[in-house]
Tab-separated table of C-alpha atoms in Angstrom:
chain	number	residue	atom	x	y	z
A	823	MET	CA	42.714	-7.937	3.571
A	824	ALA	CA	39.901	-6.088	1.816
A	825	LYS	CA	38.422	-7.839	-1.196
A	826	GLN	CA	39.667	-6.271	-4.417
A	827	THR	CA	36.973	-4.968	-6.722
A	828	ILE	CA	37.342	-6.109	-10.332
A	829	THR	CA	36.862	-3.227	-12.753
A	830	ILE	CA	36.207	-2.961	-16.462
A	831	TYR	CA	39.834	-1.871	-16.811
A	832	ASP	CA	41.000	-5.208	-15.318
A	833	VAL	CA	38.863	-7.160	-17.786
A	834	ALA	CA	40.106	-5.119	-20.753
A	835	ARG	CA	43.742	-5.589	-19.720
A	836	GLU	CA	43.402	-9.352	-19.239
A	837	ALA	CA	41.545	-9.806	-22.519
A	838	GLY	CA	43.850	-7.499	-24.448
A	839	VAL	CA	41.015	-5.342	-25.737
A	840	SER	CA	39.749	-1.821	-25.153
A	841	MET	CA	37.334	-0.924	-22.359
A	842	ALA	CA	34.844	0.073	-25.066
A	843	THR	CA	34.933	-3.503	-26.399
A	844	VAL	CA	34.295	-4.903	-22.905
A	845	SER	CA	31.393	-2.478	-22.552
A	846	ARG	CA	29.918	-3.643	-25.861
A	847	VAL	CA	30.142	-7.289	-24.752
A	848	VAL	CA	28.555	-6.563	-21.361
A	849	ASN	CA	25.693	-4.642	-22.973
A	850	GLY	CA	25.054	-7.249	-25.681
A	851	ASN	CA	26.095	-5.018	-28.555
A	852	PRO	CA	26.167	-7.182	-31.747
A	853	ASN	CA	29.103	-5.243	-33.236
A	854	VAL	CA	31.716	-7.533	-31.670
A	855	LYS	CA	33.442	-10.438	-33.444
A	856	PRO	CA	32.385	-13.835	-32.020
A	857	SER	CA	35.977	-14.731	-31.167
A	858	THR	CA	36.500	-11.448	-29.328
A	859	ARG	CA	33.161	-11.819	-27.515
A	860	LYS	CA	34.149	-15.295	-26.306
A	861	LYS	CA	37.577	-14.117	-25.160
A	862	VAL	CA	36.096	-11.220	-23.191
A	863	SER	CA	33.296	-13.396	-21.752
A	864	ASP	CA	35.826	-15.983	-20.572
A	865	VAL	CA	37.811	-13.283	-18.758
A	866	ILE	CA	34.623	-11.887	-17.200
A	867	ASP	CA	33.741	-15.348	-15.883
A	868	ARG	CA	37.263	-16.045	-14.634
A	869	LEU	CA	37.605	-12.708	-12.828
A	870	LYS	CA	33.954	-12.823	-11.647
A	871	TYR	CA	33.463	-9.303	-12.947
A	872	ARG	CA	30.111	-7.710	-12.194
A	873	PRO	CA	29.291	-4.380	-13.882
A	874	ASN	CA	28.601	-1.515	-11.489
A	875	ALA	CA	25.127	-0.291	-12.377
A	876	VAL	CA	25.625	3.084	-10.708
A	877	ALA	CA	28.952	3.658	-12.428
A	878	ARG	CA	27.434	2.703	-15.755
A	879	GLY	CA	24.542	5.018	-15.010
A	880	LEU	CA	26.859	7.964	-14.512
A	881	ALA	CA	28.139	7.479	-18.038
A	882	SER	CA	24.895	6.540	-19.774
A	883	LYS	CA	22.538	8.443	-17.451
A	884	LYS	CA	20.616	5.139	-17.127
A	885	THR	CA	21.106	2.391	-14.568
A	886	THR	CA	18.286	0.105	-15.819
A	887	THR	CA	17.281	-0.082	-12.166
A	888	VAL	CA	13.855	0.669	-10.701
A	889	GLY	CA	12.994	1.336	-7.063
A	890	VAL	CA	9.851	-0.303	-5.685
A	891	ILE	CA	8.576	1.034	-2.362
A	892	ILE	CA	6.166	-1.289	-0.578
A	893	PRO	CA	4.461	-0.619	2.778
A	894	ASP	CA	4.656	-4.197	4.060
A	895	VAL	CA	6.534	-7.002	2.321
A	896	THR	CA	4.682	-9.560	4.484
A	897	ASN	CA	1.275	-8.371	3.245
A	898	MET	CA	0.191	-10.737	0.463
A	899	TYR	CA	-1.836	-7.996	-1.215
A	900	PHE	CA	1.258	-5.903	-1.894
A	901	SER	CA	3.542	-8.868	-2.565
A	902	SER	CA	1.135	-10.000	-5.300
A	903	LEU	CA	1.428	-6.561	-6.902
A	904	ALA	CA	5.206	-6.740	-6.581
A	905	ARG	CA	5.237	-10.013	-8.531
A	906	GLY	CA	3.555	-8.286	-11.476
A	907	ILE	CA	6.086	-5.452	-11.269
A	908	ASP	CA	9.036	-7.854	-11.189
A	909	ASP	CA	7.878	-9.907	-14.183
A	910	ILE	CA	7.466	-6.874	-16.436
A	911	ALA	CA	10.719	-5.367	-15.161
A	912	SER	CA	12.519	-8.570	-16.165
A	913	MET	CA	10.852	-8.509	-19.570
A	914	TYR	CA	12.234	-5.019	-20.190
A	915	ASN	CA	15.621	-5.825	-18.614
A	916	TYR	CA	15.235	-3.659	-15.513
A	917	ASN	CA	16.564	-4.623	-12.106
A	918	ILE	CA	14.496	-4.041	-8.972
A	919	ILE	CA	15.499	-2.430	-5.682
A	920	LEU	CA	12.737	-3.359	-3.218
A	921	ALA	CA	12.338	-1.184	-0.119
A	922	ASN	CA	9.935	-1.661	2.792
A	923	SER	CA	8.403	1.525	4.252
A	924	ASP	CA	6.138	0.062	6.978
A	925	GLY	CA	3.446	2.426	5.712
A	926	ASP	CA	4.987	5.138	7.894
A	927	SER	CA	5.145	8.614	6.341
A	928	GLU	CA	8.527	9.542	7.829
A	929	LYS	CA	10.060	6.231	6.807
A	930	GLU	CA	8.510	6.533	3.338
A	931	ILE	CA	10.420	9.797	2.857
A	932	ARG	CA	13.693	8.221	4.024
A	933	VAL	CA	13.185	5.159	1.854
A	934	LEU	CA	12.246	7.257	-1.184
A	935	ASN	CA	15.366	9.404	-0.844
A	936	THR	CA	17.540	6.330	-0.295
A	937	VAL	CA	16.163	4.719	-3.439
A	938	LEU	CA	16.626	7.910	-5.476
A	939	ALA	CA	20.222	8.124	-4.226
A	940	GLN	CA	20.839	4.777	-5.968
A	941	GLN	CA	20.409	6.608	-9.306
A	942	VAL	CA	17.316	4.559	-10.203
A	943	ASP	CA	15.650	5.335	-13.522
A	944	GLY	CA	12.182	5.278	-11.999
A	945	VAL	CA	10.147	4.467	-8.887
A	946	ILE	CA	6.935	2.556	-8.255
A	947	PHE	CA	5.331	3.665	-5.005
A	948	MET	CA	2.843	1.557	-3.094
A	949	GLY	CA	1.407	2.883	0.147
A	950	HIS	CA	-1.716	2.940	2.235
A	951	GLN	CA	-2.024	6.585	1.268
A	952	LEU	CA	0.120	9.317	-0.253
A	953	SER	CA	0.905	11.833	2.486
A	954	ALA	CA	1.509	15.501	1.749
A	955	GLU	CA	5.129	15.112	2.894
A	956	VAL	CA	5.828	12.213	0.544
A	957	ARG	CA	4.032	14.020	-2.252
A	958	LYS	CA	6.346	17.001	-1.747
A	959	GLU	CA	9.438	14.771	-2.049
A	960	ILE	CA	8.091	13.232	-5.250
A	961	ASP	CA	7.461	16.686	-6.712
A	962	LEU	CA	11.103	17.609	-6.051
A	963	THR	CA	12.548	14.816	-8.199
A	964	ASP	CA	12.781	14.547	-11.976
A	965	THR	CA	12.771	10.743	-11.698
A	966	PRO	CA	9.482	9.271	-12.989
A	967	VAL	CA	7.228	7.935	-10.211
A	968	VAL	CA	4.170	5.728	-10.736
A	969	LEU	CA	1.661	4.924	-7.993
A	970	ALA	CA	0.358	1.350	-7.815
A	971	ALA	CA	-2.933	0.789	-5.940
A	972	THR	CA	-2.278	4.103	-4.211
A	973	LEU	CA	-4.520	7.116	-4.596
A	974	ASP	CA	-3.303	10.642	-5.280
A	975	GLU	CA	-5.669	13.167	-3.729
A	976	GLN	CA	-4.636	15.745	-6.333
A	977	ASP	CA	-4.989	13.136	-9.116
A	978	GLU	CA	-1.858	14.361	-10.888
A	979	LEU	CA	0.696	11.586	-10.500
A	980	PRO	CA	0.573	8.546	-12.794
A	981	ASN	CA	-1.370	5.789	-11.064
A	982	ILE	CA	-2.947	2.372	-11.557
A	983	THR	CA	-6.043	1.596	-9.462
A	984	ILE	CA	-9.489	0.038	-9.535
A	985	ASP	CA	-12.747	1.917	-8.923
A	986	TYR	CA	-12.725	1.491	-5.133
A	987	GLU	CA	-15.974	3.376	-4.597
A	988	GLU	CA	-17.904	1.226	-7.065
A	989	ALA	CA	-16.403	-1.995	-5.681
A	990	ILE	CA	-17.564	-1.202	-2.140
A	991	TYR	CA	-20.953	-0.158	-3.548
A	992	ASP	CA	-21.339	-3.585	-5.177
A	993	SER	CA	-20.299	-5.370	-1.976
A	994	THR	CA	-22.775	-3.429	0.143
A	995	ALA	CA	-25.545	-3.917	-2.417
A	996	LEU	CA	-25.048	-7.695	-2.291
A	997	LEU	CA	-25.419	-7.761	1.488
A	998	LEU	CA	-28.509	-5.551	1.283
A	999	GLU	CA	-30.055	-7.880	-1.289
A	1000	ASN	CA	-29.484	-10.742	1.148
A	1001	GLY	CA	-31.754	-9.005	3.673
A	1002	ASN	CA	-29.235	-7.325	5.980
A	1003	ASP	CA	-30.567	-4.071	7.431
A	1004	LYS	CA	-27.405	-3.183	9.329
A	1005	ILE	CA	-24.086	-3.609	7.559
A	1006	ALA	CA	-20.756	-2.579	9.062
A	1007	LEU	CA	-17.991	-1.049	6.944
A	1008	VAL	CA	-14.669	-2.030	8.547
A	1009	GLY	CA	-11.563	-0.142	7.409
A	1010	MET	CA	-8.060	0.831	8.469
A	1011	ASP	CA	-7.386	4.136	10.166
A	1012	ILE	CA	-4.394	5.037	7.962
A	1013	ASP	CA	-5.909	5.289	4.484
A	1014	ALA	CA	-8.058	8.415	4.598
A	1015	ILE	CA	-8.393	8.934	0.832
A	1016	LYS	CA	-9.448	5.364	0.086
A	1017	GLN	CA	-11.666	5.346	3.173
A	1018	ASP	CA	-13.547	8.365	1.858
A	1019	LEU	CA	-14.165	6.605	-1.461
A	1020	ASN	CA	-15.182	3.381	0.245
A	1021	THR	CA	-17.555	5.220	2.575
A	1022	ALA	CA	-19.066	7.053	-0.393
A	1023	GLY	CA	-19.773	3.765	-2.186
A	1024	TYR	CA	-21.147	2.190	0.976
A	1025	LYS	CA	-23.374	5.206	1.730
A	1026	ARG	CA	-24.689	5.336	-1.837
A	1027	ALA	CA	-25.734	1.676	-1.710
A	1028	ILE	CA	-27.420	2.160	1.683
A	1029	GLU	CA	-29.368	5.223	0.595
A	1030	GLU	CA	-30.363	3.766	-2.783
A	1031	ALA	CA	-31.896	0.869	-0.836
A	1032	GLY	CA	-34.087	3.418	0.984
A	1033	LYS	CA	-32.241	3.175	4.274
A	1034	SER	CA	-30.573	5.861	6.379
A	1035	PHE	CA	-26.799	6.084	6.580
A	1036	ASP	CA	-25.656	5.317	10.134
A	1037	GLU	CA	-22.138	6.575	10.814
A	1038	SER	CA	-21.802	4.297	13.853
A	1039	LEU	CA	-21.649	1.345	11.440
A	1040	VAL	CA	-18.431	2.710	9.886
A	1041	VAL	CA	-15.763	1.044	12.008
A	1042	LYS	CA	-12.130	2.181	11.805
A	1043	VAL	CA	-9.511	-0.104	13.271
A	1044	SER	CA	-5.786	0.406	13.761
A	1045	SER	CA	-3.435	-1.327	11.345
A	1046	ASP	CA	-0.868	-1.725	14.109
A	1047	ARG	CA	0.190	-5.370	14.411
A	1048	LYS	CA	-0.246	-5.357	18.178
A	1049	THR	CA	-3.830	-4.218	17.647
A	1050	LEU	CA	-4.371	-7.119	15.285
A	1051	GLU	CA	-3.353	-9.464	18.085
A	1052	ASP	CA	-5.144	-7.802	21.002
A	1053	VAL	CA	-8.408	-6.300	19.743
A	1054	ASN	CA	-11.572	-8.362	19.430
A	1055	PHE	CA	-13.003	-7.176	16.124
A	1056	ALA	CA	-16.042	-9.385	16.538
A	1057	ASP	CA	-17.093	-7.568	19.712
A	1058	ILE	CA	-16.590	-4.158	18.088
A	1059	VAL	CA	-18.643	-5.086	15.015
A	1060	LEU	CA	-21.404	-6.906	16.900
A	1061	GLU	CA	-21.841	-3.930	19.239
A	1062	THR	CA	-23.013	-1.891	16.225
A	1063	GLY	CA	-25.902	-4.302	15.753
A	1064	ALA	CA	-24.633	-5.333	12.323
A	1065	THR	CA	-25.520	-8.710	10.805
A	1066	ALA	CA	-22.988	-8.349	7.995
A	1067	ALA	CA	-19.762	-6.514	7.216
A	1068	VAL	CA	-17.794	-5.220	4.261
A	1069	VAL	CA	-14.142	-5.412	5.351
A	1070	GLU	CA	-11.482	-3.381	3.532
A	1071	ASP	CA	-8.521	-5.610	4.466
A	1072	ASP	CA	-8.292	-9.388	4.084
A	1073	ARG	CA	-6.385	-9.833	7.355
A	1074	PHE	CA	-9.170	-8.088	9.262
A	1075	ALA	CA	-11.806	-10.132	7.413
A	1076	ILE	CA	-10.114	-13.397	8.396
A	1077	ILE	CA	-9.691	-12.318	12.032
A	1078	LEU	CA	-13.362	-11.250	12.157
A	1079	LEU	CA	-14.432	-14.564	10.613
A	1080	ASN	CA	-12.443	-16.619	13.116
A	1081	GLN	CA	-13.589	-14.596	16.119
A	1082	LEU	CA	-17.249	-14.857	15.118
A	1083	ILE	CA	-16.939	-18.634	14.706
A	1084	GLU	CA	-15.273	-18.868	18.134
A	1085	LYS	CA	-18.373	-17.127	19.563
A	1086	GLY	CA	-20.591	-19.801	18.020
A	1087	ILE	CA	-21.925	-17.511	15.303
A	1088	ASN	CA	-22.671	-19.344	12.063
A	1089	ILE	CA	-21.295	-17.964	8.804
A	1090	PRO	CA	-23.193	-17.007	6.656
A	1091	GLU	CA	-26.487	-17.925	8.329
A	1092	ASP	CA	-26.051	-15.525	11.280
A	1093	PHE	CA	-23.457	-13.139	9.881
A	1094	GLU	CA	-22.171	-12.399	6.366
A	1095	ILE	CA	-18.743	-11.088	5.366
A	1096	VAL	CA	-17.378	-9.563	2.168
A	1097	SER	CA	-13.692	-8.711	1.910
A	1098	ALA	CA	-12.236	-6.120	-0.437
A	1099	LYS	CA	-8.855	-7.320	-1.651
A	1100	ASN	CA	-8.934	-11.045	-2.482
A	1101	SER	CA	-5.263	-11.599	-1.671
A	1102	PRO	CA	-3.979	-15.221	-1.502
A	1103	LEU	CA	-4.845	-15.169	2.210
A	1104	ILE	CA	-8.520	-15.582	1.307
A	1105	ASP	CA	-7.883	-19.084	-0.049
A	1106	MET	CA	-6.421	-20.240	3.266
A	1107	VAL	CA	-9.553	-20.053	5.432
A	1108	ARG	CA	-12.823	-21.936	5.666
A	1109	PRO	CA	-15.517	-21.016	5.054
A	1110	ARG	CA	-14.199	-19.216	1.979
A	1111	ILE	CA	-14.762	-15.474	2.096
A	1112	THR	CA	-16.732	-13.671	-0.601
A	1113	SER	CA	-14.509	-10.920	-1.994
A	1114	ILE	CA	-13.969	-8.179	-4.499
A	1115	THR	CA	-11.421	-9.678	-6.877
A	1116	GLN	CA	-8.805	-7.047	-7.575
A	1117	PRO	CA	-6.410	-7.787	-10.465
A	1118	LEU	CA	-3.418	-7.685	-8.121
A	1119	TYR	CA	-0.816	-9.016	-10.544
A	1120	ASP	CA	-2.099	-6.740	-13.314
A	1121	LEU	CA	-2.029	-3.664	-11.061
A	1122	GLY	CA	1.701	-4.228	-10.606
A	1123	ALA	CA	2.387	-5.265	-14.194
A	1124	VAL	CA	0.575	-2.299	-15.747
A	1125	ALA	CA	2.286	0.091	-13.307
A	1126	MET	CA	5.687	-1.218	-14.394
A	1127	ARG	CA	4.804	-1.009	-18.088
A	1128	LEU	CA	3.632	2.579	-17.648
A	1129	LEU	CA	6.878	3.375	-15.846
A	1130	THR	CA	8.956	1.949	-18.721
A	1131	LYS	CA	7.141	4.315	-21.089
A	1132	LEU	CA	7.780	7.316	-18.856
A	1133	MET	CA	11.446	6.400	-18.342
A	1134	ASN	CA	12.022	6.052	-22.079
A	1135	ASP	CA	9.951	9.082	-23.123
A	1136	GLU	CA	7.587	6.871	-25.114
A	1137	GLU	CA	4.319	8.305	-26.347
A	1138	ASN	CA	1.653	7.626	-23.746
A	1139	ASP	CA	-1.996	8.636	-23.911
A	1140	GLU	CA	-3.055	7.745	-20.392
A	1141	ILE	CA	-1.309	8.047	-17.036
A	1142	HIS	CA	-4.398	7.416	-14.871
A	1143	ILE	CA	-5.466	3.835	-15.506
A	1144	THR	CA	-8.426	2.155	-13.813
A	1145	LEU	CA	-8.459	-1.626	-14.155
A	1146	PRO	CA	-11.654	-3.686	-13.965
A	1147	TYR	CA	-12.449	-5.733	-10.867
A	1148	LYS	CA	-14.617	-8.802	-10.471
A	1149	PHE	CA	-16.668	-10.272	-7.673
A	1150	SER	CA	-16.014	-13.717	-6.206
A	1151	LYS	CA	-19.046	-15.022	-4.334
A	1152	GLN	CA	-17.976	-17.696	-1.852
A	1153	ASP	CA	-19.225	-19.257	1.380
A	1154	SER	CA	-19.300	-16.235	3.717
A	1155	THR	CA	-22.432	-14.846	2.040
A	1156	LYS	CA	-25.832	-16.442	1.395
C-alpha cells in the first residue's frame, strides 16, 4: 500500500482549526494563541506532517529554497565554499538543494534546469568556468543566480572572487626572489578564463624580473581523474627545465610533491612549489606546501548573503565582489 501523504487539510481537521491557522503556526506567525499553537503543534508531531515547500511556493511565490551547483562534491576547495553557503543559508532560514555537475557543460545545463524546476528562489553556481551554453540558460531565467569563485567572461552576472591574476603574480614573484630562473605554471585544461588571468599574472612577474616569457613552461594538465592516476606530473614539469612551479590546483600540487620526492628530489632545496587554493588538503601532506590562502568559507558565505539580497529585492550597491587573499609561506619554498 502506498504511503499516505499528510496534508495541511489533515492537520487542520484533526486540530479543529482552519488551514490558515495551521499555516500561521508552521510559518511562526505570532498572531496565534499559545493554546491553539500547542494544539496544532501536537497534531503536526503526531501526524508527522512536513510542509511541502514547492506547494507553499506556489501560493507565496517563495519556497525559501536555494539551489547550489558544485562541480565536484569530493573536491575540498568547493566543499569549503559550500560550508560558507550553508551557514548563511541557515541564518536566513533558507534550505539548500545541492547538485553535483562534474564540471561538465552538458551536465551543468541539465542540473541547472533540474534545480530551477524545483521552484528555488535563487541559485549559487560554482564551476571551473562558465560556458556559453550555461550562460545562455542563466540568461533565460528570472531566478537570481550568483557565481561563487567562478568567472564570468562578460562580467555581468553577480560574482564573488579573489584577484586571481594578482595572486599568481605574487606566487611567481616569490619563486623568482628565491633565485629560480625557470618556473612552471601548472593549470587545468578546463578553466580557460581563469587560466588566462593566471598566465597574465605569471607573465607579468616574469617580465618585470627582466626575464623572457617562455610558453613551454605553461603546463596544462587534464582534470580527468584517470589522468590524475596515470600521468607523471613530475616528469612533465622537469622536462621543461623548471626548478619551481606555481600549481593552480591543490590536488596537482600534492601529486607533484609526492612524485618529486619519490624521484629523490629534495623539497625545497632542489625544487620549490606554490599552490593556489589552500584547501584543507594542503594540511595533510609533509612537507607543508606554500600556498595562496583563498578565503574559501567567506567566498561561499558572501555569495549566499548577496543572493539573499537579490532574492528579496534589497538595496545592493555591489554585485561584483573581490575578496582579499593572503599568502601562507610553508616548507615547500625556501
